[in-house]
Coordinates of N, CA and C in Angstrom, one line a residue:
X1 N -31.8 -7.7 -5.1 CA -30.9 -8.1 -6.2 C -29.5 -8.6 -5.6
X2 N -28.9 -10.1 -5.8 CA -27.4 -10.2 -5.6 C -26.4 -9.6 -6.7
X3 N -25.6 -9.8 -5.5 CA -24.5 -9.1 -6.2 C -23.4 -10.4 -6.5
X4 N -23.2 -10.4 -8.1 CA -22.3 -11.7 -8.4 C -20.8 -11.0 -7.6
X5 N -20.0 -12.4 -7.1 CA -18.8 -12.5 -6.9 C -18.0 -11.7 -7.7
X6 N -16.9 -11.6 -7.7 CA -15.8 -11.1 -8.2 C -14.8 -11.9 -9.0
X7 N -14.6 -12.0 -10.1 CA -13.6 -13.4 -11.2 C -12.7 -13.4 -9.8
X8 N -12.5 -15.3 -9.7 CA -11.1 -15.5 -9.5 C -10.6 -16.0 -10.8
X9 N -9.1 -15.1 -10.4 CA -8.9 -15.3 -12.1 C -7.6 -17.1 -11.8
X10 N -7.4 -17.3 -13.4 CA -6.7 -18.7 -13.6 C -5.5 -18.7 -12.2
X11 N -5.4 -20.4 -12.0 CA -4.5 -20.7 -11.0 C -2.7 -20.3 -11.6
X12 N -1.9 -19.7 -10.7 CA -0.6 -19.7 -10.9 C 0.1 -20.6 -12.4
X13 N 1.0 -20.0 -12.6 CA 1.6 -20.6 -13.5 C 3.0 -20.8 -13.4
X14 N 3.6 -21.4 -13.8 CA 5.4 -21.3 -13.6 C 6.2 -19.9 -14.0
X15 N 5.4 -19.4 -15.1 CA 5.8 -17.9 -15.7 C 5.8 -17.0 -15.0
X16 N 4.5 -17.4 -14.0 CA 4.3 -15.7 -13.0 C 4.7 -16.3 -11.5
X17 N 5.8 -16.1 -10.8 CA 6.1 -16.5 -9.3 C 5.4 -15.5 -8.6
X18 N 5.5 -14.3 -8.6 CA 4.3 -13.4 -7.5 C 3.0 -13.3 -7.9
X19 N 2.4 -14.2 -6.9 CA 1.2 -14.2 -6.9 C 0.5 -13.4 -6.1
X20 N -0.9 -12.4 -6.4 CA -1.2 -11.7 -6.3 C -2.5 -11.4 -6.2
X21 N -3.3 -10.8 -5.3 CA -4.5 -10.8 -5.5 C -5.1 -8.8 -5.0
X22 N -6.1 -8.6 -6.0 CA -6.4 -7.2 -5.9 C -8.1 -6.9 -5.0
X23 N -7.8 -6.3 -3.9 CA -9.1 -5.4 -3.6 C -9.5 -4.4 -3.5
X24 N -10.7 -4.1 -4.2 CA -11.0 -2.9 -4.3 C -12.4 -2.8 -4.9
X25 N -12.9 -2.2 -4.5 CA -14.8 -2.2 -4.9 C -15.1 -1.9 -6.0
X26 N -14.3 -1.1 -6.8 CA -13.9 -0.9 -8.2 C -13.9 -1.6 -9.5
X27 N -14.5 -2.0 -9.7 CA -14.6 -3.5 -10.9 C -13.5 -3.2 -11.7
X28 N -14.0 -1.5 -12.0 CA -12.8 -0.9 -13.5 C -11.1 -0.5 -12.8
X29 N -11.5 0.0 -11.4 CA -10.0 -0.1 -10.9 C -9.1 -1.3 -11.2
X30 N -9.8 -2.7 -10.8 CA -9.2 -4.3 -10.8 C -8.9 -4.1 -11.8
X31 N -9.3 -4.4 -13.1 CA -9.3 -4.7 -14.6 C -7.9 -3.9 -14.6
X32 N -8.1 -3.0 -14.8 CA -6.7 -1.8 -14.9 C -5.6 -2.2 -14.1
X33 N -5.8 -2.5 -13.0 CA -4.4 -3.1 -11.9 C -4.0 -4.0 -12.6
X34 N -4.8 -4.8 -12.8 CA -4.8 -6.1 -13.3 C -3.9 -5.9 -14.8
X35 N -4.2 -5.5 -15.5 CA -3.5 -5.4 -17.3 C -2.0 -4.6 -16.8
X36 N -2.4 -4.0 -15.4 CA -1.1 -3.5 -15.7 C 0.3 -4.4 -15.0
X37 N -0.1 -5.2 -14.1 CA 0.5 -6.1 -13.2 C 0.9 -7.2 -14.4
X38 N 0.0 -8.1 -15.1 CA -0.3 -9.1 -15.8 C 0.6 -8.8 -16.9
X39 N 1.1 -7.2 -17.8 CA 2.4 -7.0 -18.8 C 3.5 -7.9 -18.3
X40 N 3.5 -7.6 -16.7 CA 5.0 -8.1 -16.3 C 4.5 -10.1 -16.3
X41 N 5.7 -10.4 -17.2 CA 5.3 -12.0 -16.8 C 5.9 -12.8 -15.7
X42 N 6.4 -12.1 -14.7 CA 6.7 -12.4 -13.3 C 5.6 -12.4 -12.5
X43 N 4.8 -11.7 -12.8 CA 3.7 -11.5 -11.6 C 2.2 -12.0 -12.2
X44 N 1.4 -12.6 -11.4 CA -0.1 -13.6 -12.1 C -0.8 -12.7 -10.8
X45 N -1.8 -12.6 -11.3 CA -3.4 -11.7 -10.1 C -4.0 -13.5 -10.1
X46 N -4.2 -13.8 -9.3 CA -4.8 -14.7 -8.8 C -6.1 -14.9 -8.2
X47 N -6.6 -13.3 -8.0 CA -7.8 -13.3 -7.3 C -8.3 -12.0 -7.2
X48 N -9.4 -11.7 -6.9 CA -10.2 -10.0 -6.9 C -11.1 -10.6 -5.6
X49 N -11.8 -9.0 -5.0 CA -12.6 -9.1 -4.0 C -12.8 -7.7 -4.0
X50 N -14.3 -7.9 -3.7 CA -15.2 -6.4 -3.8 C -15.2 -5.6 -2.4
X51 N -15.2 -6.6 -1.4 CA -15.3 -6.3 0.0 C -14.6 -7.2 1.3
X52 N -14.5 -6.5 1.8 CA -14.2 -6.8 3.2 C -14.3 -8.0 3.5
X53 N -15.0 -8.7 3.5 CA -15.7 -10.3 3.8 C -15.0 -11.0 2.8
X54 N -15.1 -10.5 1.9 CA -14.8 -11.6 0.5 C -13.1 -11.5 0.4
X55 N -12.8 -10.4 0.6 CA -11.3 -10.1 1.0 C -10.5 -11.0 2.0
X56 N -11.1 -11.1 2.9 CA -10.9 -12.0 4.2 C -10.5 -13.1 3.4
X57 N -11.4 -13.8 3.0 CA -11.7 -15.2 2.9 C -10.9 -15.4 1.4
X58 N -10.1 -14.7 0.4 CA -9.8 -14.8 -0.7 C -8.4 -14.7 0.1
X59 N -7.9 -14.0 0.6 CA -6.4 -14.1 1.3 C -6.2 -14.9 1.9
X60 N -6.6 -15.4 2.8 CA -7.3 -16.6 3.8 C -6.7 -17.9 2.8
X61 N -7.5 -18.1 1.4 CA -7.2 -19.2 0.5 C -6.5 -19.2 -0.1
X62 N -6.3 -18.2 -0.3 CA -5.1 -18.7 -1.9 C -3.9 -17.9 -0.9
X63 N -3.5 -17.5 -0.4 CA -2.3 -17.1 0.4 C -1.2 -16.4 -0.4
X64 N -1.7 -15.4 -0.7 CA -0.7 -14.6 -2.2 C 0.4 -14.1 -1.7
X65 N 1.5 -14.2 -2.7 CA 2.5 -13.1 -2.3 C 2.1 -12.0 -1.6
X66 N 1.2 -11.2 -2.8 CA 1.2 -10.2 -2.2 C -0.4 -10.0 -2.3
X67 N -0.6 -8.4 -1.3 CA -2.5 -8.3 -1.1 C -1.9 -6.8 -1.9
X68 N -2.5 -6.5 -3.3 CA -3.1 -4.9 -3.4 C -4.1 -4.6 -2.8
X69 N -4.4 -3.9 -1.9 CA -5.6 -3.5 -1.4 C -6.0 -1.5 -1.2
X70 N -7.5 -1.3 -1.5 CA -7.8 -0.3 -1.4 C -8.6 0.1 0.0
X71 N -8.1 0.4 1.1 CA -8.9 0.5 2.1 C -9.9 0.6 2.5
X72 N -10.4 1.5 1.2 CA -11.7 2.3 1.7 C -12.6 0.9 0.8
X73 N -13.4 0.0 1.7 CA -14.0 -1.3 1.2 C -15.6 -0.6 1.8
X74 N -16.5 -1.3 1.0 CA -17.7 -0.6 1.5 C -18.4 -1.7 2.8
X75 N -17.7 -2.4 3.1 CA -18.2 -2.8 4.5 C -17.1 -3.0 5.8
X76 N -16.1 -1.7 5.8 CA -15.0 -1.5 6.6 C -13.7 -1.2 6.2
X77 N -12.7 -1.5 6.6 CA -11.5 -0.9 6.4 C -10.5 -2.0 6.0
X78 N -10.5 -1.7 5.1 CA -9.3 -2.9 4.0 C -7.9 -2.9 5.2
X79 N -7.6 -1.9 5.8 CA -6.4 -2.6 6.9 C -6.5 -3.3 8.0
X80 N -7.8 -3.6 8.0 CA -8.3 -4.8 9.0 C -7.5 -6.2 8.1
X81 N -7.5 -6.2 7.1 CA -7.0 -7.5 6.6 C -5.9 -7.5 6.9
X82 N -5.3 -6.6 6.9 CA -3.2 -6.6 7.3 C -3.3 -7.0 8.6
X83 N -4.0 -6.5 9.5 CA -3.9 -6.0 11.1 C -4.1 -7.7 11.4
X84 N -5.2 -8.5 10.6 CA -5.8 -9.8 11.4 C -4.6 -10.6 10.8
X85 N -4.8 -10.4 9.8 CA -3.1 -11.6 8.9 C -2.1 -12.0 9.5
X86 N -1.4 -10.1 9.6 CA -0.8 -9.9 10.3 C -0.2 -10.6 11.7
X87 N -1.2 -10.5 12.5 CA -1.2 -11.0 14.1 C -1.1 -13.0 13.8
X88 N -1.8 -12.8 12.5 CA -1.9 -14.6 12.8 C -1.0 -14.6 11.8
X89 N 0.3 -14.4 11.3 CA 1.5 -14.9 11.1 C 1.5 -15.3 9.5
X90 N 0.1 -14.6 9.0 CA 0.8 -14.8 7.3 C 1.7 -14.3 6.8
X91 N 2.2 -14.9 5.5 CA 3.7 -15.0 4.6 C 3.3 -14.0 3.8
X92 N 1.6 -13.2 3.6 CA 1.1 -12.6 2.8 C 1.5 -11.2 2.7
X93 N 2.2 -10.6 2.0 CA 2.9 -8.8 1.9 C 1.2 -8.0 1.6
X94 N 2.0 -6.9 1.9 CA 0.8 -6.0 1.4 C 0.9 -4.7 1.0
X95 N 0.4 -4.3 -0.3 CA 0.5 -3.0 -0.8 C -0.4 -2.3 -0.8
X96 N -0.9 -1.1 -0.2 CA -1.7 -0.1 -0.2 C -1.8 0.6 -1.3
X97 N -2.8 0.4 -2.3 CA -2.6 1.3 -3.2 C -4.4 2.3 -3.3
X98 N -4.5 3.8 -3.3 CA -5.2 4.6 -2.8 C -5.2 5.6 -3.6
X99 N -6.5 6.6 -3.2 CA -6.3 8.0 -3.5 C -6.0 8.7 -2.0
X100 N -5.8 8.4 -1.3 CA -5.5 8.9 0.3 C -4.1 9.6 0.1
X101 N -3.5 11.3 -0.1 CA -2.1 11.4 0.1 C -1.9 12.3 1.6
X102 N -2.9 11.8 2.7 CA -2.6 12.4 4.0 C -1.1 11.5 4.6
X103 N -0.4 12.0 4.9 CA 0.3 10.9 5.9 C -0.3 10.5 7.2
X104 N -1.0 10.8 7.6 CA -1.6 10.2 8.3 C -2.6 8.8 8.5
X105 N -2.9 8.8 6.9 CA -3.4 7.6 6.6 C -2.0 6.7 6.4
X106 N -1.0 7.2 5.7 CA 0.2 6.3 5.1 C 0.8 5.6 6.4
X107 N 0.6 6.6 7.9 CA 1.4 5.5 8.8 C 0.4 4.8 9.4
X108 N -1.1 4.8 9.2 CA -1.7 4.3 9.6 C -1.5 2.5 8.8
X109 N -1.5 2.5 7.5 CA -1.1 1.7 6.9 C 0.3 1.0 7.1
X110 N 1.4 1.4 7.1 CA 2.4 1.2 8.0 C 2.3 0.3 9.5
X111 N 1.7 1.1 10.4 CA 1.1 0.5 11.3 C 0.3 -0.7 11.2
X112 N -0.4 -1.1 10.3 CA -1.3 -1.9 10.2 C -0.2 -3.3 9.5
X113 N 0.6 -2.8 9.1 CA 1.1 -4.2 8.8 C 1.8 -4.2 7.1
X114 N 1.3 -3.0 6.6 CA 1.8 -2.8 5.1 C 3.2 -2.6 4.9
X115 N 3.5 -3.4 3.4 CA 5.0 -3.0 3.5 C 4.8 -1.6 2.0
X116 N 3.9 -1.6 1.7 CA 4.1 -0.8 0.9 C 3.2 0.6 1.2
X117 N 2.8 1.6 0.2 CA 1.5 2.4 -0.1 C 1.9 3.8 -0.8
X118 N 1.4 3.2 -2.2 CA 1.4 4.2 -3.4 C 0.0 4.9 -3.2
X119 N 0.4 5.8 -4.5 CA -0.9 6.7 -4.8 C -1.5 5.9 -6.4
X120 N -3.1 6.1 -6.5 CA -3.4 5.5 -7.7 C -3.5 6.6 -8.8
X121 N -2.1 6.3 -9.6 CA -2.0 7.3 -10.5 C -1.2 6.5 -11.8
X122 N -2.4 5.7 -12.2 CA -2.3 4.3 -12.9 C -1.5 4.5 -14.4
X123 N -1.7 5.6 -14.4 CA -0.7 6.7 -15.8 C 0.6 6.6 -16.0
X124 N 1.3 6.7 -14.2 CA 2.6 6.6 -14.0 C 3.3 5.2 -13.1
X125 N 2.4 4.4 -12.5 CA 2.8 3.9 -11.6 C 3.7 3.3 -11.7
X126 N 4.4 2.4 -11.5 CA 5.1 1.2 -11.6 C 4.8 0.2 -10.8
X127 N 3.8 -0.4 -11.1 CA 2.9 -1.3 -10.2 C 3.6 -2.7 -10.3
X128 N 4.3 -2.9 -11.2 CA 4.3 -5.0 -11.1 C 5.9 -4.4 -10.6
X129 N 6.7 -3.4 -10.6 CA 7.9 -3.3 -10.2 C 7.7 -3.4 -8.4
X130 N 7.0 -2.2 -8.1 CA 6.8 -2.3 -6.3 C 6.2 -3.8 -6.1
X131 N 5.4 -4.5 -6.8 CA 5.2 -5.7 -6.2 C 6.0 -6.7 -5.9
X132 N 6.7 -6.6 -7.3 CA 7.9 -7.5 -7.1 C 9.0 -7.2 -5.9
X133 N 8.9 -5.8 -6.0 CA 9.9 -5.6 -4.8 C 9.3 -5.8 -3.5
X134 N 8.0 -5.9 -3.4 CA 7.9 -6.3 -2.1 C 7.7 -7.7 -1.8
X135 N 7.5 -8.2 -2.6 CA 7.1 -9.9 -2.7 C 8.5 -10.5 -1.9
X136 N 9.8 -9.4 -2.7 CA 11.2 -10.0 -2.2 C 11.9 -9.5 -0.7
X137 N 10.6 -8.4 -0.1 CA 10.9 -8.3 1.4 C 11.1 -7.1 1.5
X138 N 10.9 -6.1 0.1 CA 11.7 -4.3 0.7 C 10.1 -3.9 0.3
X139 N 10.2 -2.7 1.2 CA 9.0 -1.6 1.4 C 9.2 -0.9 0.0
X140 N 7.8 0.0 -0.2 CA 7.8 0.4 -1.0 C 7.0 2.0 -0.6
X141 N 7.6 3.4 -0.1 CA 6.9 4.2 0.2 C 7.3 5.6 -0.3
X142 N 8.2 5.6 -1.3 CA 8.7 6.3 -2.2 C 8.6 7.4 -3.4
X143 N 7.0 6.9 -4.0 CA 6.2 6.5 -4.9 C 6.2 7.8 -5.1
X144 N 5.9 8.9 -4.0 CA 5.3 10.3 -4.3 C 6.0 11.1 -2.7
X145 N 5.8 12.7 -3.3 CA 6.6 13.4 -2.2 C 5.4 13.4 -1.2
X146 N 6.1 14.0 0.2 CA 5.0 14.3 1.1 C 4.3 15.4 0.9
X147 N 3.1 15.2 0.3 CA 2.2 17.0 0.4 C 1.5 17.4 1.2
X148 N 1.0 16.6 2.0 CA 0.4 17.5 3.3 C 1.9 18.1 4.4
X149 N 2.8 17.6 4.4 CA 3.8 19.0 4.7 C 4.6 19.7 3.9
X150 N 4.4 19.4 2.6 CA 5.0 20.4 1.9 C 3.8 21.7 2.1
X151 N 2.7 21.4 1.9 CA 1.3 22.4 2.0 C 1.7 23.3 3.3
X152 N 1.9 22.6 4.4 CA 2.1 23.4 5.6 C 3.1 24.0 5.8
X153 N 4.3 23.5 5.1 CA 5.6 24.5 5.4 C 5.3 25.7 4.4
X154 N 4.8 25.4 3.1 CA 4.7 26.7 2.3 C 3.7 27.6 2.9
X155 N 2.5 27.4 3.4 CA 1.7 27.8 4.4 C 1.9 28.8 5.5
X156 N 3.6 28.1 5.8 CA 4.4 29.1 6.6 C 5.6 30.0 6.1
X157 N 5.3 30.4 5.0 CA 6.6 30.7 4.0 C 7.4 30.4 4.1
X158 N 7.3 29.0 4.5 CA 8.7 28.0 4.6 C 9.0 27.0 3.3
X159 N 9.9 27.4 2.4 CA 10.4 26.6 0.7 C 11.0 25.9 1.2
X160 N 11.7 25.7 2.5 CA 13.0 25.0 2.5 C 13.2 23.3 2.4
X161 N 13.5 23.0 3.8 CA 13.6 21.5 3.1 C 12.3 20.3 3.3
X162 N 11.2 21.0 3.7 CA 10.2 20.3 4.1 C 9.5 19.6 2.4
X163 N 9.9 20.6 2.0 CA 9.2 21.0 0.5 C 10.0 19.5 -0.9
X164 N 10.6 18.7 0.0 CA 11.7 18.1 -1.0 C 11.5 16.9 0.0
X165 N 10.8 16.7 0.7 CA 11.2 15.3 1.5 C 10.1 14.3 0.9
X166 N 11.0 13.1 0.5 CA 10.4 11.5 -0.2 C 9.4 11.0 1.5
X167 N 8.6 10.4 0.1 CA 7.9 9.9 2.0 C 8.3 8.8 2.6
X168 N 9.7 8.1 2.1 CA 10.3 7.4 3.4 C 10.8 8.6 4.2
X169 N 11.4 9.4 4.4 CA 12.1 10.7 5.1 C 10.9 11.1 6.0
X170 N 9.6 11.4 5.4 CA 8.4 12.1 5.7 C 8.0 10.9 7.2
X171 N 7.9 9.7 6.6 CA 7.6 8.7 7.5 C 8.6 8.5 8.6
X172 N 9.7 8.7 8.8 CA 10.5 8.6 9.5 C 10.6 9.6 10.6
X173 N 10.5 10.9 10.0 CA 10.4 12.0 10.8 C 8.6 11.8 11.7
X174 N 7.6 11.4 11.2 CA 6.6 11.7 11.8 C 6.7 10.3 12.8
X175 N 7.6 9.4 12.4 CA 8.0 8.0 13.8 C 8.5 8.9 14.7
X176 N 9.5 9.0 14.5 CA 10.5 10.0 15.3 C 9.5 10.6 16.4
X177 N 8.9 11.8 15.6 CA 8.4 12.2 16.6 C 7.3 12.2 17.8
X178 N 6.9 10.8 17.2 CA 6.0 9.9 17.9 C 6.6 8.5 18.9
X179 N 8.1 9.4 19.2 CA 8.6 8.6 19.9 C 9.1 7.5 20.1
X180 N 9.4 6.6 18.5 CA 10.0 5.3 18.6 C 11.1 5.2 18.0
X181 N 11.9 4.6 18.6 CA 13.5 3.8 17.8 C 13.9 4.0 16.9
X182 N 15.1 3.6 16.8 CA 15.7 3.6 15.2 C 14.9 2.3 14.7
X183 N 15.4 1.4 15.5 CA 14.9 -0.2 16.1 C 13.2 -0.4 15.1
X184 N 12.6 0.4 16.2 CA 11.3 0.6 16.2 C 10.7 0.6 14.7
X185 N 10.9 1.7 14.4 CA 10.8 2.6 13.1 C 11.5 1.9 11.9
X186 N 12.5 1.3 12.1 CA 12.8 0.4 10.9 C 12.0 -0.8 10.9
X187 N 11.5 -1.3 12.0 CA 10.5 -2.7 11.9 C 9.3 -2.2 11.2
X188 N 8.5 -1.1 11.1 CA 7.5 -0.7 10.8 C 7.6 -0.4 9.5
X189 N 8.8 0.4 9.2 CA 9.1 1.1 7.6 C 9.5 -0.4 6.8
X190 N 9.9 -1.6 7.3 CA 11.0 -2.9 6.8 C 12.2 -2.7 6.1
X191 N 13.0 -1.3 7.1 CA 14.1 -1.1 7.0 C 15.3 -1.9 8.1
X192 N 16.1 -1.6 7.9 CA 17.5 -1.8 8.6 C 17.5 -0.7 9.5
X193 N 18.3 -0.6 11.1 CA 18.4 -0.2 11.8 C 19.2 0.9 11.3
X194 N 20.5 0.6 10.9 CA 21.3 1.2 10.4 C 20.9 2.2 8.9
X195 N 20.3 2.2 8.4 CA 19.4 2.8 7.6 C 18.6 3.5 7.8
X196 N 17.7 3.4 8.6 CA 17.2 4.3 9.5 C 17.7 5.8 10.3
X197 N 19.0 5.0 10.7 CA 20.1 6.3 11.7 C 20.4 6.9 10.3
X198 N 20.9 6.4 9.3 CA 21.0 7.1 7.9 C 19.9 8.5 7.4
X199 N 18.5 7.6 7.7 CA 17.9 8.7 7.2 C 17.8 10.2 8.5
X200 N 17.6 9.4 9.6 CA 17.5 10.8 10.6 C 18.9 11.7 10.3
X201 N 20.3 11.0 10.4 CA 21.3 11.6 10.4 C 21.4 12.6 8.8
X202 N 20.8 11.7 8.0 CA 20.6 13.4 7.2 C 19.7 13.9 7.3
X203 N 18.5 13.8 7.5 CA 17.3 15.2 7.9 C 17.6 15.9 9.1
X204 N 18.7 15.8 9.8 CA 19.1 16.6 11.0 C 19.8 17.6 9.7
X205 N 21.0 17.0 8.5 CA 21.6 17.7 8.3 C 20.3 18.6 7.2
X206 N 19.4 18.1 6.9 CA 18.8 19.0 5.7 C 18.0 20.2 6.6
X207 N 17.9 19.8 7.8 CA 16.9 21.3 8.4 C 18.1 21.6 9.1
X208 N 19.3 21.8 9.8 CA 20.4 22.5 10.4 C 20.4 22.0 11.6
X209 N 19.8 20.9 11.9 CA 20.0 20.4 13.3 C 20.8 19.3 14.1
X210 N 21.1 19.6 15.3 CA 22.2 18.5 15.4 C 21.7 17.6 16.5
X211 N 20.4 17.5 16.8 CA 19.9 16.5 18.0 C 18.5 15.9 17.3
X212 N 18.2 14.7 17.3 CA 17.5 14.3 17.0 C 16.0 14.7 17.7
X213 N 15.9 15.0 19.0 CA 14.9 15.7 19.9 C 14.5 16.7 19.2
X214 N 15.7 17.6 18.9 CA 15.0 18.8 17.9 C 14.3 18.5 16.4
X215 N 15.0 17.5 15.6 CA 14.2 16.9 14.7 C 12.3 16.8 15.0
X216 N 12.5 16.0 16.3 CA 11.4 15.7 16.7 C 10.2 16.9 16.9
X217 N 10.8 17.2 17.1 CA 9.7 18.9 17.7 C 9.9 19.9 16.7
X218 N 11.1 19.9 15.4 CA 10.6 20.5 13.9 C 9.2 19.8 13.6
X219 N 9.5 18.6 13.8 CA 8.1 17.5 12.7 C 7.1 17.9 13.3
X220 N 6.7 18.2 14.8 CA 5.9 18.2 15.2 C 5.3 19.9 14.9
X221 N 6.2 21.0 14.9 CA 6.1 22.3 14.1 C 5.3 22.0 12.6
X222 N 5.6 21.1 11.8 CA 5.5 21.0 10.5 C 4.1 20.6 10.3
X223 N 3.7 19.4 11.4 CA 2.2 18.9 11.2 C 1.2 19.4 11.6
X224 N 1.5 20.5 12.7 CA 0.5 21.2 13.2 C -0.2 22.2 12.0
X225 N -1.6 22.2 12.0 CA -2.3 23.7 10.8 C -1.5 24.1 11.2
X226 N -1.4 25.3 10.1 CA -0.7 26.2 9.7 C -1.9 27.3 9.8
X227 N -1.2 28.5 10.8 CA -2.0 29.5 11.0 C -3.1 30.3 10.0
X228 N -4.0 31.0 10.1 CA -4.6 31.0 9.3 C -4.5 33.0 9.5
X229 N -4.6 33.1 7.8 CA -4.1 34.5 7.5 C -5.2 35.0 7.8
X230 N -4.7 36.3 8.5 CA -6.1 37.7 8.6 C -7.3 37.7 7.5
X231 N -8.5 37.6 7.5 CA -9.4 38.1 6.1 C -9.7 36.9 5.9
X232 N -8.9 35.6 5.9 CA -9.7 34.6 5.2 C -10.2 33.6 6.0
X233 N -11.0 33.1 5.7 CA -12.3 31.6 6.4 C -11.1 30.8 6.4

């Protein structure tokens, strides 16, 4: 049995400047992105793709503002599109949108070339707003707090400030302690250098620290499991 294509939907219009195209293996996820993107009359979906291959070759052609993309594609990894784009110099942005809320996946995405990556929580999102904002060059990683270290600081009966950090802060701290720049770390996040010293110079002040080294080796405290209590599996 084939499997039909995916609608490309109508060509651009004057009404919609961010142009847009959604992947995701999801038929009913698209539809949904899609009605919610399409309210805003700034932004036109231009195109859908089920997989990996077809994903390629729909960015490839229509050269959208922006790529929504769902990584988990059933014949590989939707950040291979950023990673290859990427390297060959497309004008194409890209937003990660997911059920993934490890950070570990989020700087993976980062890394790969994303300027954005929400959570799919289609209830609250503000989806045609982050597009727009990234279509015009700012990141978008905001969306939701960090829970895999809030989980491990409370884990440690630690409330304090781990428990309140946005996941630009969250992302910054886990650059940090992976050893790159202000420099560095704002090329990746598509911050400003100076913005960056911003954020470390207050998360030194939110955990009581006054060296950024020790910043670095809190984060690295924070990501490690969190010990495991007597009695339980």
């Amino acid at each position: 049995m084939t499997t039909q294509s995916p609608p490309v939907r109508p060509p651009l219009s004057r009404r919609h400047p961010v142009r847009v195209v959604l992947i995701d293996s999801d038929r009913s996820v698209r539809a949904a992105v899609a009605d919610l993107l399409e309210v805003d009359p700034a932004v036109s979906v231009v195109g859908e793709a089920d997989t990996l291959d077809r994903a390629s070759t729909l960015v490839a052609g229509t050269k959208p503002d922006v790529a929504v993309i769902d990584p988990r594609l059933p014949d590989g990894d939707g950040l291979d599109i950023c990673r290859t784009l990427r390297a060959g110099g497309a004008v194409t942005r890209f937003l990660i949108l997911t059920a993934d809320i490890e950070p570990g996946a989020m700087l993976a995405a980062v890394d790969a070339g994303a300027a954005g990556y929400i959570l799919k929580d289609l209830s609250e999102l503000a989806l045609a707003d982050a597009v727009k904002a990234i279509a015009a060059g700012q990141s978008r990683l905001e969306s939701h707090t960090a829970p895999m270290l809030m989980r491990q600081a409370r884990g440690r009966g630690d409330h304090r400030p781990a428990a309140a950090l946005t996941t630009t802060e969250m992302a910054v701290m886990l650059l940090l302690a992976d050893g790159l720049t202000d420099q560095q770390i704002a090329k990746r996040l598509v911050l400003t250098g100076a913005t960056v010293h911003g954020y470390v110079t207050r998360l030194m002040r939110k955990f009581g620290l006054d060296d950024r080294g020790l910043l670095a080796a809190h984060t690295e405290q924070l990501r490690a499991p969190a010990p495991s209590t007597p009695g339980t599996n």
